[in-house]
JSON list of C-alpha atoms in Angstrom, two decimals:
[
{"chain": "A", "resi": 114, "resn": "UNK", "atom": "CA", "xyz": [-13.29, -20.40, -6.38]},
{"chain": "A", "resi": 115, "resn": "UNK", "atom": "CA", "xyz": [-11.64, -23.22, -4.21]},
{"chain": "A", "resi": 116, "resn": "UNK", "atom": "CA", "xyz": [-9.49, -25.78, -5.55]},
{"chain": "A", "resi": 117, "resn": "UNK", "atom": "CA", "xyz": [-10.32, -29.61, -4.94]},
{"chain": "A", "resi": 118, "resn": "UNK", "atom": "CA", "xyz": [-6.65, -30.48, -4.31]},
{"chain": "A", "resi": 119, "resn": "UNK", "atom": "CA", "xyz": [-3.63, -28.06, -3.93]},
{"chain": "A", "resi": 120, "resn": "UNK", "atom": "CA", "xyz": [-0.08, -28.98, -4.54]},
{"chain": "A", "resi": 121, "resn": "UNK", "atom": "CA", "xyz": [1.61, -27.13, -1.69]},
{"chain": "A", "resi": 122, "resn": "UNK", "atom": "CA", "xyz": [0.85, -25.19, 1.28]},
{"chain": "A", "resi": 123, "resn": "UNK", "atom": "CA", "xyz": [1.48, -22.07, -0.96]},
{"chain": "A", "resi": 124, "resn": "UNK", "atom": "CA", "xyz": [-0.95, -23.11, -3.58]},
{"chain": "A", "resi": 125, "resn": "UNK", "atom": "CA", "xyz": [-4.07, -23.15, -0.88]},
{"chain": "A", "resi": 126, "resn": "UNK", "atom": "CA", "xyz": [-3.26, -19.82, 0.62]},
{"chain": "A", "resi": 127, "resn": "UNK", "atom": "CA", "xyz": [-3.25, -18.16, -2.75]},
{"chain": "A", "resi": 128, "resn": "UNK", "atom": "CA", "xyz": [-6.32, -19.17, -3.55]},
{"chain": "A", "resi": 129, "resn": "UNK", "atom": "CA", "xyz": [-7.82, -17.92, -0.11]},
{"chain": "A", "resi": 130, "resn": "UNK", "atom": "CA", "xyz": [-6.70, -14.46, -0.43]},
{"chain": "A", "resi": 131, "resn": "UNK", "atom": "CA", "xyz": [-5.53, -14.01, -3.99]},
{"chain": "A", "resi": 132, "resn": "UNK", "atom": "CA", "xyz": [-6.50, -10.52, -6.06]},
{"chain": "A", "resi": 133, "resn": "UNK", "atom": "CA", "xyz": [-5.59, -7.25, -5.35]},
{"chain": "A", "resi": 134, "resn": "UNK", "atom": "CA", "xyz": [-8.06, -6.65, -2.16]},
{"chain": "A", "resi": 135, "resn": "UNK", "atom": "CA", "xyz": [-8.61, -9.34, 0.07]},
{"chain": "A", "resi": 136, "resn": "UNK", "atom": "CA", "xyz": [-4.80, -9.03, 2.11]},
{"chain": "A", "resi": 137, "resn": "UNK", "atom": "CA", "xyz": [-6.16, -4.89, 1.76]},
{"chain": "A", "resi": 138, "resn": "UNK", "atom": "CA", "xyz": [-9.95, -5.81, 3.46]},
{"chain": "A", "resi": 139, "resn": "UNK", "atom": "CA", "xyz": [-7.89, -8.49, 5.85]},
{"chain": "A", "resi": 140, "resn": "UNK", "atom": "CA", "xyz": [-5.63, -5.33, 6.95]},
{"chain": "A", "resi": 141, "resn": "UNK", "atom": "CA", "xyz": [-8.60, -3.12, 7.37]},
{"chain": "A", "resi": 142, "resn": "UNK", "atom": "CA", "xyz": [-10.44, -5.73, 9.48]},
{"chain": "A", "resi": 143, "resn": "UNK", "atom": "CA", "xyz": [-7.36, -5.61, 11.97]},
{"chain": "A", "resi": 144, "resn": "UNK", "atom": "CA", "xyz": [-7.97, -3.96, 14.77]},
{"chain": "A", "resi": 145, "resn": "UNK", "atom": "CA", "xyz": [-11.49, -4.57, 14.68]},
{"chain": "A", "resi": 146, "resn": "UNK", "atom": "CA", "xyz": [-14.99, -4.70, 12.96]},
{"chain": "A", "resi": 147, "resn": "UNK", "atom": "CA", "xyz": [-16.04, -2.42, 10.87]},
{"chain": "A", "resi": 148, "resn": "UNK", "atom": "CA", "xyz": [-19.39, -1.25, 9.21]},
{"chain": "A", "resi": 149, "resn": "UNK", "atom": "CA", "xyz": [-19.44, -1.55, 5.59]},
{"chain": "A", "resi": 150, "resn": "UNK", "atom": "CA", "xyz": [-18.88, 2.02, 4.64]},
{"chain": "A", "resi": 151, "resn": "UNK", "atom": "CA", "xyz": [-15.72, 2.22, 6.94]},
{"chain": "A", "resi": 152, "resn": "UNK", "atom": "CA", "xyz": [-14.33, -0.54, 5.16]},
{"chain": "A", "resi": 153, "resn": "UNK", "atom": "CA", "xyz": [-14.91, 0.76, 1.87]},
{"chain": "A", "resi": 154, "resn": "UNK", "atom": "CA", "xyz": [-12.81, 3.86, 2.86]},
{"chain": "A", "resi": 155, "resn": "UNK", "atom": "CA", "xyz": [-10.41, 2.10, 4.36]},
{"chain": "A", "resi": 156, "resn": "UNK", "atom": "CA", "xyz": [-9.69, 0.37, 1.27]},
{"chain": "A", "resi": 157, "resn": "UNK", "atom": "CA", "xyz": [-9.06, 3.12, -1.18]},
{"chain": "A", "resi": 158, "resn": "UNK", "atom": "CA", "xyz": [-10.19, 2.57, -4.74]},
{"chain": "A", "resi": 159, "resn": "UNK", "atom": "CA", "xyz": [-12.29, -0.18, -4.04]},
{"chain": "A", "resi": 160, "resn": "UNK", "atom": "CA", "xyz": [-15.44, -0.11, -5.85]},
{"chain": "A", "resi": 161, "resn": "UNK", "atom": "CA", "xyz": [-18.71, -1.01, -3.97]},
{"chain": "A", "resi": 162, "resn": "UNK", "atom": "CA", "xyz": [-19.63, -3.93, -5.83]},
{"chain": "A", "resi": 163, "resn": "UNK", "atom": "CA", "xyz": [-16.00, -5.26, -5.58]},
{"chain": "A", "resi": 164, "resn": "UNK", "atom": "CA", "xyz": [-16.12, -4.67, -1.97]},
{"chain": "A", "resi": 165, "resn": "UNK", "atom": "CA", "xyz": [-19.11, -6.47, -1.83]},
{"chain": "A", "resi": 166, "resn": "UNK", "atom": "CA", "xyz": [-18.06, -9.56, -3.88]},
{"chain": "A", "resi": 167, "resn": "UNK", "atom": "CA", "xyz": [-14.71, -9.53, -1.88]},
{"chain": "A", "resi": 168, "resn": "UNK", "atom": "CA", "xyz": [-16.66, -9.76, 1.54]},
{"chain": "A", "resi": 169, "resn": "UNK", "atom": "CA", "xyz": [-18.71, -12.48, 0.36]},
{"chain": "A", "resi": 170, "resn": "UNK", "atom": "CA", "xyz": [-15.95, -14.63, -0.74]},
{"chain": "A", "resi": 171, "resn": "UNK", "atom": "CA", "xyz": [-14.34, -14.42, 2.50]},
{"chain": "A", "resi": 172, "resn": "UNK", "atom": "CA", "xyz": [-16.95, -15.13, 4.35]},
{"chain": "A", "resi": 173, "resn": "UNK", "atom": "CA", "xyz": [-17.69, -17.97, 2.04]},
{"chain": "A", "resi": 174, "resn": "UNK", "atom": "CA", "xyz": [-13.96, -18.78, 3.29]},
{"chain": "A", "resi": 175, "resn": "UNK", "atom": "CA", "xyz": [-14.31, -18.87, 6.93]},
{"chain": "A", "resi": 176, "resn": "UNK", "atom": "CA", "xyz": [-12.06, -15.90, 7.12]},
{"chain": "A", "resi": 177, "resn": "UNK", "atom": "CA", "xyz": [-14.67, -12.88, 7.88]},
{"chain": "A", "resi": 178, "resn": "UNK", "atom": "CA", "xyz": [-17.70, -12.94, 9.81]},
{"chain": "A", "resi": 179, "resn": "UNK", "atom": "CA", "xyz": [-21.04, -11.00, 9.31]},
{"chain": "A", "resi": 180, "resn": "UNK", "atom": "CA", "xyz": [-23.00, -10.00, 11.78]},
{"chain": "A", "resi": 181, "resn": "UNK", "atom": "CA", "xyz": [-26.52, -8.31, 10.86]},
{"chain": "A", "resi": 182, "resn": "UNK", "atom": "CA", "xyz": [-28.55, -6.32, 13.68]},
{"chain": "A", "resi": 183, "resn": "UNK", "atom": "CA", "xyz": [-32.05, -6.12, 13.24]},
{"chain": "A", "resi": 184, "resn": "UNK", "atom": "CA", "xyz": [-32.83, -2.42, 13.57]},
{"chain": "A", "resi": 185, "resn": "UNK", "atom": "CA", "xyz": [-33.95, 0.48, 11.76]},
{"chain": "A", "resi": 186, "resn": "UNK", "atom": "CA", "xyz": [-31.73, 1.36, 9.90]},
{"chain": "A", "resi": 187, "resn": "UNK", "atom": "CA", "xyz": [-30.06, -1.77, 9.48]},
{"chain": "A", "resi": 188, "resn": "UNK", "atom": "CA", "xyz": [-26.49, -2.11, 10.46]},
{"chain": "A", "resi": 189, "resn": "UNK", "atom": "CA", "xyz": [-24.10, -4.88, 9.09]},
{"chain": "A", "resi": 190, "resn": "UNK", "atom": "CA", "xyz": [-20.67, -5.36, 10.85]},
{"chain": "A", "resi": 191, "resn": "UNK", "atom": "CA", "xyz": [-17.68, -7.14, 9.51]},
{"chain": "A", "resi": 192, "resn": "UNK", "atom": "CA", "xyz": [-14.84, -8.56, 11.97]},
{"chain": "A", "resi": 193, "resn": "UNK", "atom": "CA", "xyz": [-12.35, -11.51, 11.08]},
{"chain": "A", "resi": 194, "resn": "UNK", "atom": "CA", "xyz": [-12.95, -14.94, 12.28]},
{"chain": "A", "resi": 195, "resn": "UNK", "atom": "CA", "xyz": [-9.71, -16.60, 14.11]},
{"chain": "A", "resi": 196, "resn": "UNK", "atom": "CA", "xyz": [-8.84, -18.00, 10.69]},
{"chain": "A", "resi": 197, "resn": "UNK", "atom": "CA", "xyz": [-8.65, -15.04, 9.18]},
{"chain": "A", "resi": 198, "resn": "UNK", "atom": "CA", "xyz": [-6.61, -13.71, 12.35]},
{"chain": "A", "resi": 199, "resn": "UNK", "atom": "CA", "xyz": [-4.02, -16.46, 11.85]},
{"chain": "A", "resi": 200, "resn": "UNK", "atom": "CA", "xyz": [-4.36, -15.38, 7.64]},
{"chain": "A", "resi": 201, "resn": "UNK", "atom": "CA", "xyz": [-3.81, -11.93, 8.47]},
{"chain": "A", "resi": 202, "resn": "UNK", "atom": "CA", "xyz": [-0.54, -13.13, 11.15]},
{"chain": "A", "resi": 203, "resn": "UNK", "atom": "CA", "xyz": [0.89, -14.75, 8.32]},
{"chain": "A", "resi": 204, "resn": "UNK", "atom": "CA", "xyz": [0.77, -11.63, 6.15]},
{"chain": "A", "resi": 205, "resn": "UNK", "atom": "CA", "xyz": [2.54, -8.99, 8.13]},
{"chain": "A", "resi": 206, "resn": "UNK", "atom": "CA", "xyz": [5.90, -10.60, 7.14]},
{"chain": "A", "resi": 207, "resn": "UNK", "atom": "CA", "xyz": [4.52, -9.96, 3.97]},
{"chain": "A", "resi": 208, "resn": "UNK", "atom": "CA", "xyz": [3.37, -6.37, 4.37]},
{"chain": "A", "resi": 209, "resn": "UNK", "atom": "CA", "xyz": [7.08, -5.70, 6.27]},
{"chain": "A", "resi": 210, "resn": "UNK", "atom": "CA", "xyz": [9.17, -6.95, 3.33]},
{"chain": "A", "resi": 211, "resn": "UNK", "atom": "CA", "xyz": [6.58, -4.73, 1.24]},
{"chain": "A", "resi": 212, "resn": "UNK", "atom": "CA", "xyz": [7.75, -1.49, 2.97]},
{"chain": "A", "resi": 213, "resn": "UNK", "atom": "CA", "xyz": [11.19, -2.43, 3.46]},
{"chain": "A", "resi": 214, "resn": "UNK", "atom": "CA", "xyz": [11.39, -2.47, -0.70]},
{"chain": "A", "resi": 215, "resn": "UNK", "atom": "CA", "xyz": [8.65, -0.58, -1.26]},
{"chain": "A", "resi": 216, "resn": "UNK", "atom": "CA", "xyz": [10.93, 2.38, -3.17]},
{"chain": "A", "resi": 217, "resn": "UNK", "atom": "CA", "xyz": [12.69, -0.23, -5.25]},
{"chain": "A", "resi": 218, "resn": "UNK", "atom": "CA", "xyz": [9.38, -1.55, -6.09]},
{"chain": "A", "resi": 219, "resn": "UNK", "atom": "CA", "xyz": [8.06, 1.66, -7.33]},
{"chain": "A", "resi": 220, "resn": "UNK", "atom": "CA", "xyz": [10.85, 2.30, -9.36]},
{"chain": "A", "resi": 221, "resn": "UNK", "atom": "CA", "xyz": [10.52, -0.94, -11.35]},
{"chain": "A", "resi": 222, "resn": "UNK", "atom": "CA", "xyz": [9.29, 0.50, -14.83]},
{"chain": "A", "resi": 223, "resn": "UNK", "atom": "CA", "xyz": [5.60, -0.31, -15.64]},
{"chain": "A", "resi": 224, "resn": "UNK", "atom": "CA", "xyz": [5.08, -3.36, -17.98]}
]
């Protein structure tokens, strides 16, 4: 999972939220925590074991917290941690170039 040494700023923050659904789970986690099932449909096509193993390696990260109440039945909240607010900051430039193109990006053919 994590590096020992990076060679550039970009370098570390790949490794933090590289693979197709962490910057999707970051999104999701927004405006808010969210129980595990509402994150899994927030995040369409997301398995539950992927889910799962995506969650823990953010957490492992610093970047989401989770918060287990004792009760019957149990309950299980995610929310980000103010390093994975400032993570998901520095991806909505991202996510706006992403629409803007979006349309030329489609039409690129399929490798």
């Amino acid at each position: 999972m994590k590096k020992q040494s990076y060679s550039c700023g970009l370098d570390a923050a790949v490794d933090v939220v590289g693979g197709k659904w962490k910057a999707l789970i970051l999104w999701a986690l927004h405006d808010g925590s969210r129980r595990f099932g509402e994150l899994r449909r927030a995040v369409p096509g997301i398995s539950e074991k992927m889910l799962i193993l995506q969650l823990r390696e953010m957490e492992h990260f610093g970047l989401v917290h989770r918060e287990v109440y004792h009760q019957v039945p149990p309950k299980v909240e995610y929310s980000l941690t103010d390093f994975g607010q400032s993570l998901n900051t520095a991806l909505i430039p991202l996510g706006e170039w992403g629409e803007k193109h979006m349309k030329a990006i489609e039409a690129i053919p399929a490798a």
